[in-house]
Amino acid sequence: MNRLDHRDPLVFDTHELGRRPGAMRKVSRTLEAPEGLGIIDVIGVPEKSPIDLDLRLESVVEGVLVTGTAETHVEGECVRCLEPVDFDIDVDFQELYYYPESDERHRARTAGAEDLDEDSEEETYRLEGDYFDLRPVLRDAVVLALPLQPVCQEDCLGLCSECGARLSDDPAHHHDAADPRWAALQGLSAAHGDEGDGIKNSDTREGLAENQEK
């Protein structure tokens, strides 16, 4: 049963391609970016922003080989100074979408292979009827092309830890901070000064008392 919605712009129809190995068809499409195309809370393609797709669909023995490029715009923020970061990206991808019966034969052949694991089966893409969904392949290609720690410029100095000022705007920015070791000595000095003042005041009071007695 075909569960894919043919009205979805990321779902493509291979009916015209047929199943004759060697047949080829090119498809170009501009569509709106789906939600979650990127690294969450870091950088990605804004939802509903345009994506230009150029695909080449080739019929092979086991399915349809999809080779393509996607051009789009990404936005995020610098991990050092939190300034906005945006640029265009151009990603390439290629994926084989198996015919349902070919995929069953493929899994039967590899079921006993020692190097087969659960992840390898999850990465297998299949046609549903004559349709395939490009969404997971496109998402993987875009995410792999994005920087994990985007910066506004390679030598970004980040933010001042004291006041949050952007250091790249003023490389000489600094704050005068007293050495805590000197601050401790100053406290001791002040304490000794206070004791001296107390002795002087006591002497003065005693002198006045002696004068009054005379």
Coordinates of C-alpha atoms in Angstrom, one line a residue:
M1 CA 0.0 0.0 0.0
N2 CA 1.3 3.4 -1.0
R3 CA 1.5 5.7 2.1
L4 CA 3.2 8.6 0.4
D5 CA 1.3 11.7 -0.5
H6 CA 2.0 12.5 -4.2
R7 CA 1.1 16.1 -3.5
D8 CA 4.1 16.5 -1.2
P9 CA 6.8 18.4 -3.1
L10 CA 9.5 16.1 -1.7
V11 CA 7.7 13.0 -3.1
F12 CA 8.6 12.1 -6.7
D13 CA 7.0 9.9 -9.2
T14 CA 9.1 7.4 -11.2
H15 CA 6.2 6.1 -13.4
E16 CA 7.5 7.7 -16.6
L17 CA 10.9 6.3 -16.0
G18 CA 9.7 2.7 -16.2
R19 CA 11.7 -0.3 -15.0
R20 CA 13.9 -0.7 -18.0
P21 CA 17.5 -0.5 -16.8
G22 CA 19.4 2.4 -18.3
A23 CA 16.4 4.7 -18.6
M24 CA 17.1 8.2 -17.3
R25 CA 15.0 11.3 -16.5
K26 CA 16.0 14.7 -15.1
V27 CA 13.8 16.7 -12.7
S28 CA 14.2 20.2 -11.5
R29 CA 12.0 21.7 -8.8
T30 CA 11.9 24.7 -6.4
L31 CA 10.1 24.0 -3.2
E32 CA 9.7 25.3 0.3
A33 CA 12.0 23.9 3.0
P34 CA 10.3 21.5 5.4
E35 CA 10.6 21.9 9.2
G36 CA 13.7 20.7 11.0
L37 CA 16.1 20.8 8.0
G38 CA 19.3 21.5 10.0
I39 CA 20.8 21.2 13.5
I40 CA 18.2 22.3 16.1
D41 CA 19.0 25.5 17.9
V42 CA 22.3 25.9 16.1
I43 CA 22.0 26.4 12.3
G44 CA 19.7 25.3 9.5
V45 CA 17.5 26.1 6.6
P46 CA 14.6 28.4 7.7
E47 CA 11.2 26.7 7.3
K48 CA 9.5 27.5 4.0
S49 CA 12.6 29.2 2.5
P50 CA 13.3 28.1 -1.1
I51 CA 15.3 25.1 -2.1
D52 CA 16.4 24.5 -5.7
L53 CA 16.6 20.8 -6.5
D54 CA 18.2 19.2 -9.6
L55 CA 17.7 15.5 -9.8
R56 CA 18.7 12.7 -12.2
L57 CA 16.7 9.6 -11.9
E58 CA 18.2 6.4 -13.4
S59 CA 16.5 3.0 -13.6
V60 CA 18.8 0.2 -12.5
V61 CA 18.2 -3.5 -12.0
E62 CA 17.4 -3.2 -8.3
G63 CA 15.6 0.2 -8.3
V64 CA 15.9 3.8 -9.0
L65 CA 19.3 5.6 -8.5
V66 CA 18.7 9.2 -7.5
T67 CA 21.6 11.7 -7.9
G68 CA 21.0 15.3 -7.2
T69 CA 22.1 18.7 -5.9
A70 CA 20.3 21.1 -3.6
E71 CA 20.9 24.8 -3.3
T72 CA 19.5 26.8 -0.4
H73 CA 20.2 29.4 2.3
V74 CA 21.0 28.6 5.9
E75 CA 20.8 30.8 9.0
G76 CA 22.1 30.4 12.6
E77 CA 24.2 32.3 15.1
C78 CA 27.9 32.4 15.9
V79 CA 28.8 30.1 18.8
R80 CA 31.3 32.7 20.1
C81 CA 29.6 36.1 19.9
L82 CA 26.0 35.1 19.2
E83 CA 25.9 37.3 16.1
P84 CA 23.7 36.1 13.2
V85 CA 25.3 33.8 10.7
D86 CA 23.9 33.1 7.2
F87 CA 25.2 31.8 3.9
D88 CA 24.3 29.7 0.9
I89 CA 25.0 26.0 0.6
D90 CA 25.2 23.6 -2.3
V91 CA 25.0 20.0 -1.4
D92 CA 25.3 16.8 -3.4
F93 CA 23.6 13.4 -2.7
Q94 CA 23.0 10.0 -4.2
E95 CA 20.8 7.3 -3.0
L96 CA 19.4 4.0 -4.4
Y97 CA 15.7 3.5 -3.8
Y98 CA 14.9 -0.3 -4.1
Y99 CA 11.9 -1.8 -5.8
P100 CA 10.0 -3.6 -3.1
E101 CA 10.7 -7.0 -4.5
S102 CA 14.4 -6.2 -5.1
D103 CA 14.7 -5.0 -1.5
E104 CA 13.3 -8.3 -0.2
R105 CA 15.9 -10.2 -2.3
H106 CA 18.7 -7.9 -1.1
R107 CA 17.8 -8.5 2.6
A108 CA 17.6 -12.2 2.0
R109 CA 21.1 -12.3 0.5
T110 CA 22.7 -10.2 3.2
A111 CA 20.8 -11.6 6.2
G112 CA 23.6 -14.0 7.1
A113 CA 26.4 -11.6 6.5
E114 CA 28.6 -11.1 9.5
D115 CA 28.9 -7.4 8.9
L116 CA 25.2 -6.7 8.7
D117 CA 23.8 -4.8 11.6
E118 CA 20.5 -3.2 12.5
D119 CA 21.6 0.3 11.3
S120 CA 22.3 -1.0 7.7
E121 CA 18.7 -2.1 7.3
E122 CA 17.4 1.2 8.6
E123 CA 19.4 3.0 5.9
T124 CA 17.7 1.1 3.1
Y125 CA 15.3 3.3 1.1
R126 CA 12.4 1.7 -0.9
L127 CA 10.0 2.9 -3.5
E128 CA 6.4 2.8 -2.5
G129 CA 4.6 2.0 -5.7
D130 CA 6.1 4.4 -8.2
Y131 CA 6.9 7.1 -5.6
F132 CA 9.9 7.9 -3.4
D133 CA 10.3 10.4 -0.6
L134 CA 13.4 12.5 -0.9
R135 CA 13.0 14.1 2.6
P136 CA 15.3 11.9 4.7
V137 CA 18.0 11.9 2.1
L138 CA 17.9 15.7 1.7
R139 CA 17.9 16.2 5.4
D140 CA 21.0 14.0 5.9
A141 CA 22.8 15.8 3.1
V142 CA 22.1 19.2 4.4
V143 CA 22.9 18.4 8.1
L144 CA 26.3 16.8 7.0
A145 CA 27.2 20.0 5.1
L146 CA 26.5 22.3 8.1
P147 CA 29.2 23.4 10.6
L148 CA 28.6 22.0 14.1
Q149 CA 30.0 25.2 15.6
P150 CA 29.2 28.1 13.2
V151 CA 31.2 31.3 13.6
C152 CA 30.7 34.7 12.1
Q153 CA 34.4 34.8 11.1
E154 CA 37.3 32.4 11.7
D155 CA 39.1 34.8 14.1
C156 CA 36.0 35.8 16.1
L157 CA 37.1 36.8 19.6
G158 CA 33.8 36.1 21.3
L159 CA 32.3 38.1 24.1
C160 CA 33.8 39.8 27.1
S161 CA 33.2 37.7 30.2
E162 CA 32.8 40.8 32.3
C163 CA 30.3 42.9 30.4
G164 CA 29.3 40.8 27.3
A165 CA 30.8 43.3 24.8
R166 CA 31.8 41.9 21.4
L167 CA 35.6 41.8 21.4
S168 CA 36.0 41.7 17.6
D169 CA 34.5 45.3 17.6
D170 CA 37.1 46.5 20.0
P171 CA 40.1 44.1 20.3
A172 CA 41.7 46.5 23.0
H173 CA 38.6 46.2 25.2
H174 CA 39.6 45.2 28.8
H175 CA 38.6 45.8 32.4
D176 CA 41.0 46.8 35.2
A177 CA 40.8 44.2 37.9
A178 CA 42.8 44.2 41.1
D179 CA 44.8 41.1 41.9
P180 CA 42.9 39.3 44.7
R181 CA 46.3 38.7 46.5
W182 CA 46.9 42.4 46.7
A183 CA 43.3 43.0 47.8
A184 CA 44.0 40.7 50.8
L185 CA 47.1 42.6 51.8
Q186 CA 45.3 45.9 51.5
G187 CA 42.7 44.5 53.9
L188 CA 45.4 43.6 56.4
S189 CA 47.0 47.0 56.1
A190 CA 43.6 48.7 56.8
A191 CA 43.1 46.5 59.9
H192 CA 46.5 47.5 61.3
G193 CA 45.7 51.2 60.6
D194 CA 42.5 50.9 62.6
E195 CA 44.3 49.4 65.6
G196 CA 46.9 52.3 65.5
D197 CA 44.1 54.9 65.5
G198 CA 42.5 53.2 68.5
I199 CA 45.8 53.4 70.5
K200 CA 46.3 57.1 69.6
N201 CA 42.7 58.0 70.6
S202 CA 43.2 56.2 73.9
D203 CA 46.5 58.1 74.6
T204 CA 44.7 61.4 73.9
R205 CA 41.9 60.6 76.3
E206 CA 44.3 59.7 79.1
G207 CA 46.3 63.0 78.6
L208 CA 43.2 65.1 78.9
A209 CA 42.2 63.3 82.1
E210 CA 45.7 64.0 83.6
N211 CA 45.4 67.7 82.8
Q212 CA 42.0 68.0 84.3
E213 CA 43.3 66.5 87.6
K214 CA 46.2 69.0 87.8

